[in-house]
Amino acid sequence: MERGEIYSNQLESSSGRRTYFFNLKVDRNGSPFLAIVESASRPDGNYRRNQILVYPEDVKGFYDEMGTLLTQLQKKEKNRGDQTDK
């Protein structure tokens, strides 16, 4: 683990082209924050990295919005499955 890191876990995509990192870190002032990072391979062999930082005061709203997004995604996937069954 890196300096300031309290917890870290990673998830590889089923395609193997992306890896997601879920990190709980502490900033220089001792305040905790979540760092969600996507690392994706490019055709040229390099990697692209995107990061979202979520601070404690925003975690509840972030969690709620992620729940809403996941519900919508499940509905879309179900509808898509229903259409391919016909």
mmCIF file of N, CA and C in Angstrom:
data_model
loop_
_atom_site.group_PDB
_atom_site.id
_atom_site.type_symbol
_atom_site.label_atom_id
_atom_site.label_comp_id
_atom_site.label_asym_id
_atom_site.label_seq_id
_atom_site.Cartn_x
_atom_site.Cartn_y
_atom_site.Cartn_z
ATOM 1 N N MET A 1 0.831 -1.199 0.000
ATOM 2 C CA MET A 1 0.000 0.000 0.000
ATOM 3 C C MET A 1 0.867 1.251 0.000
ATOM 4 N N GLU A 2 0.345 2.291 -0.630
ATOM 5 C CA GLU A 2 1.063 3.568 -0.693
ATOM 6 C C GLU A 2 0.978 4.299 0.639
ATOM 7 N N ARG A 3 1.809 5.301 0.773
ATOM 8 C CA ARG A 3 1.758 6.168 1.942
ATOM 9 C C ARG A 3 0.393 6.844 1.996
ATOM 10 N N GLY A 4 -0.228 6.883 3.170
ATOM 11 C CA GLY A 4 -1.526 7.514 3.334
ATOM 12 C C GLY A 4 -2.691 6.615 2.976
ATOM 13 N N GLU A 5 -2.398 5.381 2.564
ATOM 14 C CA GLU A 5 -3.444 4.460 2.163
ATOM 15 C C GLU A 5 -3.867 3.611 3.356
ATOM 16 N N ILE A 6 -5.180 3.558 3.611
ATOM 17 C CA ILE A 6 -5.728 2.777 4.713
ATOM 18 C C ILE A 6 -6.231 1.430 4.206
ATOM 19 N N TYR A 7 -6.846 1.458 3.039
ATOM 20 C CA TYR A 7 -7.426 0.248 2.451
ATOM 21 C C TYR A 7 -7.335 0.366 0.939
ATOM 22 N N SER A 8 -7.115 -0.766 0.273
ATOM 23 C CA SER A 8 -7.074 -0.766 -1.177
ATOM 24 C C SER A 8 -7.533 -2.118 -1.695
ATOM 25 N N ASN A 9 -8.325 -2.087 -2.765
ATOM 26 C CA ASN A 9 -8.758 -3.299 -3.427
ATOM 27 C C ASN A 9 -8.874 -3.001 -4.910
ATOM 28 N N GLN A 10 -8.782 -4.024 -5.739
ATOM 29 C CA GLN A 10 -8.893 -3.795 -7.172
ATOM 30 C C GLN A 10 -9.827 -4.815 -7.805
ATOM 31 N N LEU A 11 -10.375 -4.435 -8.942
ATOM 32 C CA LEU A 11 -11.299 -5.262 -9.700
ATOM 33 C C LEU A 11 -10.899 -5.175 -11.160
ATOM 34 N N GLU A 12 -10.632 -6.312 -11.783
ATOM 35 C CA GLU A 12 -10.316 -6.322 -13.208
ATOM 36 C C GLU A 12 -11.592 -6.538 -13.991
ATOM 37 N N SER A 13 -11.736 -5.824 -15.105
ATOM 38 C CA SER A 13 -12.913 -5.982 -15.952
ATOM 39 C C SER A 13 -12.871 -7.352 -16.619
ATOM 40 N N SER A 14 -14.035 -7.823 -17.059
ATOM 41 C CA SER A 14 -14.098 -9.128 -17.715
ATOM 42 C C SER A 14 -13.296 -9.140 -19.016
ATOM 43 N N SER A 15 -13.138 -7.979 -19.650
ATOM 44 C CA SER A 15 -12.359 -7.900 -20.900
ATOM 45 C C SER A 15 -10.860 -7.889 -20.633
ATOM 46 N N GLY A 16 -10.474 -7.589 -19.391
ATOM 47 C CA GLY A 16 -9.063 -7.507 -19.057
ATOM 48 C C GLY A 16 -8.397 -6.218 -19.507
ATOM 49 N N ARG A 17 -9.161 -5.321 -20.106
ATOM 50 C CA ARG A 17 -8.585 -4.067 -20.606
ATOM 51 C C ARG A 17 -8.639 -2.939 -19.587
ATOM 52 N N ARG A 18 -9.446 -3.116 -18.536
ATOM 53 C CA ARG A 18 -9.579 -2.081 -17.514
ATOM 54 C C ARG A 18 -9.394 -2.703 -16.130
ATOM 55 N N THR A 19 -8.818 -1.920 -15.246
ATOM 56 C CA THR A 19 -8.718 -2.302 -13.842
ATOM 57 C C THR A 19 -9.242 -1.132 -13.024
ATOM 58 N N TYR A 20 -10.056 -1.454 -12.030
ATOM 59 C CA TYR A 20 -10.610 -0.442 -11.127
ATOM 60 C C TYR A 20 -9.964 -0.620 -9.757
ATOM 61 N N PHE A 21 -9.562 0.487 -9.162
ATOM 62 C CA PHE A 21 -8.962 0.483 -7.839
ATOM 63 C C PHE A 21 -9.873 1.259 -6.896
ATOM 64 N N PHE A 22 -10.124 0.684 -5.739
ATOM 65 C CA PHE A 22 -10.955 1.314 -4.714
ATOM 66 C C PHE A 22 -10.065 1.527 -3.503
ATOM 67 N N ASN A 23 -9.792 2.785 -3.207
ATOM 68 C CA ASN A 23 -8.831 3.123 -2.160
ATOM 69 C C ASN A 23 -9.444 4.044 -1.115
ATOM 70 N N LEU A 24 -9.098 3.778 0.128
ATOM 71 C CA LEU A 24 -9.413 4.692 1.221
ATOM 72 C C LEU A 24 -8.076 5.257 1.657
ATOM 73 N N LYS A 25 -7.941 6.570 1.554
ATOM 74 C CA LYS A 25 -6.671 7.231 1.847
ATOM 75 C C LYS A 25 -6.869 8.351 2.856
ATOM 76 N N VAL A 26 -5.749 8.877 3.323
ATOM 77 C CA VAL A 26 -5.740 10.024 4.227
ATOM 78 C C VAL A 26 -4.888 11.101 3.579
ATOM 79 N N ASP A 27 -5.427 12.342 3.523
ATOM 80 C CA ASP A 27 -4.647 13.427 2.925
ATOM 81 C C ASP A 27 -3.616 13.966 3.928
ATOM 82 N N ARG A 28 -2.856 14.951 3.514
ATOM 83 C CA ARG A 28 -1.788 15.505 4.362
ATOM 84 C C ARG A 28 -2.285 16.056 5.693
ATOM 85 N N ASN A 29 -3.558 16.470 5.702
ATOM 86 C CA ASN A 29 -4.132 17.032 6.925
ATOM 87 C C ASN A 29 -4.779 15.976 7.811
ATOM 88 N N GLY A 30 -4.711 14.704 7.393
ATOM 89 C CA GLY A 30 -5.286 13.620 8.181
ATOM 90 C C GLY A 30 -6.744 13.336 7.872
ATOM 91 N N SER A 31 -7.306 13.991 6.865
ATOM 92 C CA SER A 31 -8.704 13.773 6.490
ATOM 93 C C SER A 31 -8.816 12.585 5.536
ATOM 94 N N PRO A 32 -9.745 11.662 5.820
ATOM 95 C CA PRO A 32 -9.901 10.509 4.938
ATOM 96 C C PRO A 32 -10.684 10.867 3.672
ATOM 97 N N PHE A 33 -10.443 10.125 2.610
ATOM 98 C CA PHE A 33 -11.217 10.290 1.378
ATOM 99 C C PHE A 33 -11.169 8.995 0.588
ATOM 100 N N LEU A 34 -12.143 8.816 -0.289
ATOM 101 C CA LEU A 34 -12.184 7.671 -1.185
ATOM 102 C C LEU A 34 -11.550 8.082 -2.505
ATOM 103 N N ALA A 35 -10.757 7.203 -3.081
ATOM 104 C CA ALA A 35 -10.194 7.421 -4.414
ATOM 105 C C ALA A 35 -10.604 6.219 -5.258
ATOM 106 N N ILE A 36 -11.382 6.469 -6.291
ATOM 107 C CA ILE A 36 -11.809 5.423 -7.217
ATOM 108 C C ILE A 36 -11.083 5.691 -8.526
ATOM 109 N N VAL A 37 -10.279 4.726 -8.959
ATOM 110 C CA VAL A 37 -9.405 4.921 -10.110
ATOM 111 C C VAL A 37 -9.701 3.867 -11.173
ATOM 112 N N GLU A 38 -9.762 4.309 -12.423
ATOM 113 C CA GLU A 38 -9.867 3.402 -13.560
ATOM 114 C C GLU A 38 -8.561 3.503 -14.336
ATOM 115 N N SER A 39 -7.953 2.362 -14.604
ATOM 116 C CA SER A 39 -6.762 2.303 -15.440
ATOM 117 C C SER A 39 -7.123 1.454 -16.650
ATOM 118 N N ALA A 40 -7.005 2.031 -17.851
ATOM 119 C CA ALA A 40 -7.401 1.337 -19.074
ATOM 120 C C ALA A 40 -6.255 1.322 -20.062
ATOM 121 N N SER A 41 -6.055 0.168 -20.687
ATOM 122 C CA SER A 41 -4.987 0.069 -21.682
ATOM 123 C C SER A 41 -5.425 0.720 -22.984
ATOM 124 N N ARG A 42 -4.468 1.353 -23.635
ATOM 125 C CA ARG A 42 -4.697 1.994 -24.935
ATOM 126 C C ARG A 42 -4.116 1.108 -26.023
ATOM 127 N N PRO A 43 -4.563 1.310 -27.261
ATOM 128 C CA PRO A 43 -4.015 0.511 -28.369
ATOM 129 C C PRO A 43 -2.499 0.646 -28.528
ATOM 130 N N ASP A 44 -1.945 1.806 -28.119
ATOM 131 C CA ASP A 44 -0.494 2.013 -28.265
ATOM 132 C C ASP A 44 0.328 1.375 -27.133
ATOM 133 N N GLY A 45 -0.358 0.676 -26.212
ATOM 134 C CA GLY A 45 0.335 0.002 -25.116
ATOM 135 C C GLY A 45 0.460 0.826 -23.856
ATOM 136 N N ASN A 46 0.165 2.114 -23.925
ATOM 137 C CA ASN A 46 0.175 2.966 -22.741
ATOM 138 C C ASN A 46 -1.141 2.805 -21.979
ATOM 139 N N TYR A 47 -1.217 3.428 -20.832
ATOM 140 C CA TYR A 47 -2.425 3.355 -20.009
ATOM 141 C C TYR A 47 -3.010 4.734 -19.795
ATOM 142 N N ARG A 48 -4.320 4.784 -19.749
ATOM 143 C CA ARG A 48 -5.051 6.010 -19.424
ATOM 144 C C ARG A 48 -5.578 5.812 -18.012
ATOM 145 N N ARG A 49 -5.502 6.843 -17.200
ATOM 146 C CA ARG A 49 -5.912 6.753 -15.803
ATOM 147 C C ARG A 49 -6.893 7.870 -15.491
ATOM 148 N N ASN A 50 -8.035 7.479 -14.917
ATOM 149 C CA ASN A 50 -9.044 8.446 -14.485
ATOM 150 C C ASN A 50 -9.306 8.218 -13.003
ATOM 151 N N GLN A 51 -9.515 9.302 -12.284
ATOM 152 C CA GLN A 51 -9.676 9.194 -10.838
ATOM 153 C C GLN A 51 -10.808 10.090 -10.351
ATOM 154 N N ILE A 52 -11.560 9.554 -9.397
ATOM 155 C CA ILE A 52 -12.614 10.324 -8.718
ATOM 156 C C ILE A 52 -12.273 10.312 -7.236
ATOM 157 N N LEU A 53 -12.284 11.483 -6.619
ATOM 158 C CA LEU A 53 -12.064 11.595 -5.182
ATOM 159 C C LEU A 53 -13.391 11.963 -4.527
ATOM 160 N N VAL A 54 -13.722 11.265 -3.453
ATOM 161 C CA VAL A 54 -14.964 11.537 -2.728
ATOM 162 C C VAL A 54 -14.598 11.761 -1.264
ATOM 163 N N TYR A 55 -14.962 12.921 -0.760
ATOM 164 C CA TYR A 55 -14.652 13.274 0.626
ATOM 165 C C TYR A 55 -15.817 12.916 1.541
ATOM 166 N N PRO A 56 -15.543 12.724 2.847
ATOM 167 C CA PRO A 56 -16.556 12.236 3.786
ATOM 168 C C PRO A 56 -17.895 12.964 3.725
ATOM 169 N N GLU A 57 -17.865 14.269 3.560
ATOM 170 C CA GLU A 57 -19.124 15.027 3.553
ATOM 171 C C GLU A 57 -19.981 14.732 2.323
ATOM 172 N N ASP A 58 -19.388 14.101 1.308
ATOM 173 C CA ASP A 58 -20.115 13.796 0.072
ATOM 174 C C ASP A 58 -20.447 12.312 -0.090
ATOM 175 N N VAL A 59 -19.962 11.470 0.823
ATOM 176 C CA VAL A 59 -20.124 10.026 0.661
ATOM 177 C C VAL A 59 -21.588 9.611 0.620
ATOM 178 N N LYS A 60 -22.423 10.129 1.484
ATOM 179 C CA LYS A 60 -23.842 9.734 1.514
ATOM 180 C C LYS A 60 -24.512 10.043 0.177
ATOM 181 N N GLY A 61 -24.346 11.241 -0.340
ATOM 182 C CA GLY A 61 -24.935 11.606 -1.626
ATOM 183 C C GLY A 61 -24.373 10.776 -2.761
ATOM 184 N N PHE A 62 -23.059 10.517 -2.741
ATOM 185 C CA PHE A 62 -22.416 9.703 -3.759
ATOM 186 C C PHE A 62 -22.989 8.285 -3.733
ATOM 187 N N TYR A 63 -23.114 7.723 -2.548
ATOM 188 C CA TYR A 63 -23.664 6.379 -2.366
ATOM 189 C C TYR A 63 -25.105 6.311 -2.883
ATOM 190 N N ASP A 64 -25.906 7.307 -2.531
ATOM 191 C CA ASP A 64 -27.297 7.342 -2.985
ATOM 192 C C ASP A 64 -27.387 7.393 -4.511
ATOM 193 N N GLU A 65 -26.577 8.236 -5.130
ATOM 194 C CA GLU A 65 -26.584 8.352 -6.593
ATOM 195 C C GLU A 65 -26.094 7.077 -7.261
ATOM 196 N N MET A 66 -25.092 6.423 -6.682
ATOM 197 C CA MET A 66 -24.628 5.148 -7.237
ATOM 198 C C MET A 66 -25.736 4.103 -7.166
ATOM 199 N N GLY A 67 -26.490 4.090 -6.077
ATOM 200 C CA GLY A 67 -27.622 3.164 -5.950
ATOM 201 C C GLY A 67 -28.664 3.417 -7.027
ATOM 202 N N THR A 68 -28.958 4.683 -7.284
ATOM 203 C CA THR A 68 -29.922 5.051 -8.328
ATOM 204 C C THR A 68 -29.414 4.606 -9.693
ATOM 205 N N LEU A 69 -28.143 4.859 -9.973
ATOM 206 C CA LEU A 69 -27.551 4.439 -11.251
ATOM 207 C C LEU A 69 -27.603 2.926 -11.429
ATOM 208 N N LEU A 70 -27.287 2.188 -10.372
ATOM 209 C CA LEU A 70 -27.297 0.727 -10.465
ATOM 210 C C LEU A 70 -28.705 0.195 -10.707
ATOM 211 N N THR A 71 -29.691 0.803 -10.076
ATOM 212 C CA THR A 71 -31.086 0.418 -10.304
ATOM 213 C C THR A 71 -31.470 0.656 -11.758
ATOM 214 N N GLN A 72 -31.103 1.819 -12.302
ATOM 215 C CA GLN A 72 -31.401 2.128 -13.701
ATOM 216 C C GLN A 72 -30.680 1.167 -14.645
ATOM 217 N N LEU A 73 -29.442 0.843 -14.346
ATOM 218 C CA LEU A 73 -28.679 -0.094 -15.166
ATOM 219 C C LEU A 73 -29.335 -1.470 -15.180
ATOM 220 N N GLN A 74 -29.782 -1.933 -14.019
ATOM 221 C CA GLN A 74 -30.453 -3.232 -13.946
ATOM 222 C C GLN A 74 -31.743 -3.241 -14.757
ATOM 223 N N LYS A 75 -32.488 -2.136 -14.720
ATOM 224 C CA LYS A 75 -33.716 -2.038 -15.515
ATOM 225 C C LYS A 75 -33.400 -2.098 -17.000
ATOM 226 N N LYS A 76 -32.378 -1.363 -17.427
ATOM 227 C CA LYS A 76 -31.982 -1.353 -18.843
ATOM 228 C C LYS A 76 -31.531 -2.744 -19.282
ATOM 229 N N GLU A 77 -30.754 -3.406 -18.460
ATOM 230 C CA GLU A 77 -30.281 -4.750 -18.796
ATOM 231 C C GLU A 77 -31.449 -5.730 -18.882
ATOM 232 N N LYS A 78 -32.410 -5.609 -17.971
ATOM 233 C CA LYS A 78 -33.588 -6.483 -17.995
ATOM 234 C C LYS A 78 -34.393 -6.225 -19.259
ATOM 235 N N ASN A 79 -34.625 -4.954 -19.597
ATOM 236 C CA ASN A 79 -35.358 -4.615 -20.810
ATOM 237 C C ASN A 79 -34.638 -5.123 -22.058
ATOM 238 N N ARG A 80 -33.332 -5.004 -22.063
ATOM 239 C CA ARG A 80 -32.545 -5.480 -23.203
ATOM 240 C C ARG A 80 -32.666 -7.004 -23.329
ATOM 241 N N GLY A 81 -32.628 -7.702 -22.204
ATOM 242 C CA GLY A 81 -32.781 -9.155 -22.196
ATOM 243 C C GLY A 81 -34.163 -9.578 -22.669
ATOM 244 N N ASP A 82 -35.200 -8.820 -22.257
ATOM 245 C CA ASP A 82 -36.567 -9.123 -22.684
ATOM 246 C C ASP A 82 -36.717 -8.973 -24.181
ATOM 247 N N GLN A 83 -36.034 -7.976 -24.768
ATOM 248 C CA GLN A 83 -36.136 -7.722 -26.207
ATOM 249 C C GLN A 83 -35.417 -8.795 -27.013
ATOM 250 N N THR A 84 -34.324 -9.345 -26.486
ATOM 251 C CA THR A 84 -33.596 -10.360 -27.243
ATOM 252 C C THR A 84 -34.254 -11.732 -27.127
ATOM 253 N N ASP A 85 -35.140 -11.905 -26.133
ATOM 254 C CA ASP A 85 -35.867 -13.161 -25.972
ATOM 255 C C ASP A 85 -36.986 -13.322 -26.987
ATOM 256 N N LYS A 86 -37.379 -12.222 -27.631
ATOM 257 C CA LYS A 86 -38.519 -12.265 -28.553
ATOM 258 C C LYS A 86 -38.120 -12.722 -29.920
#
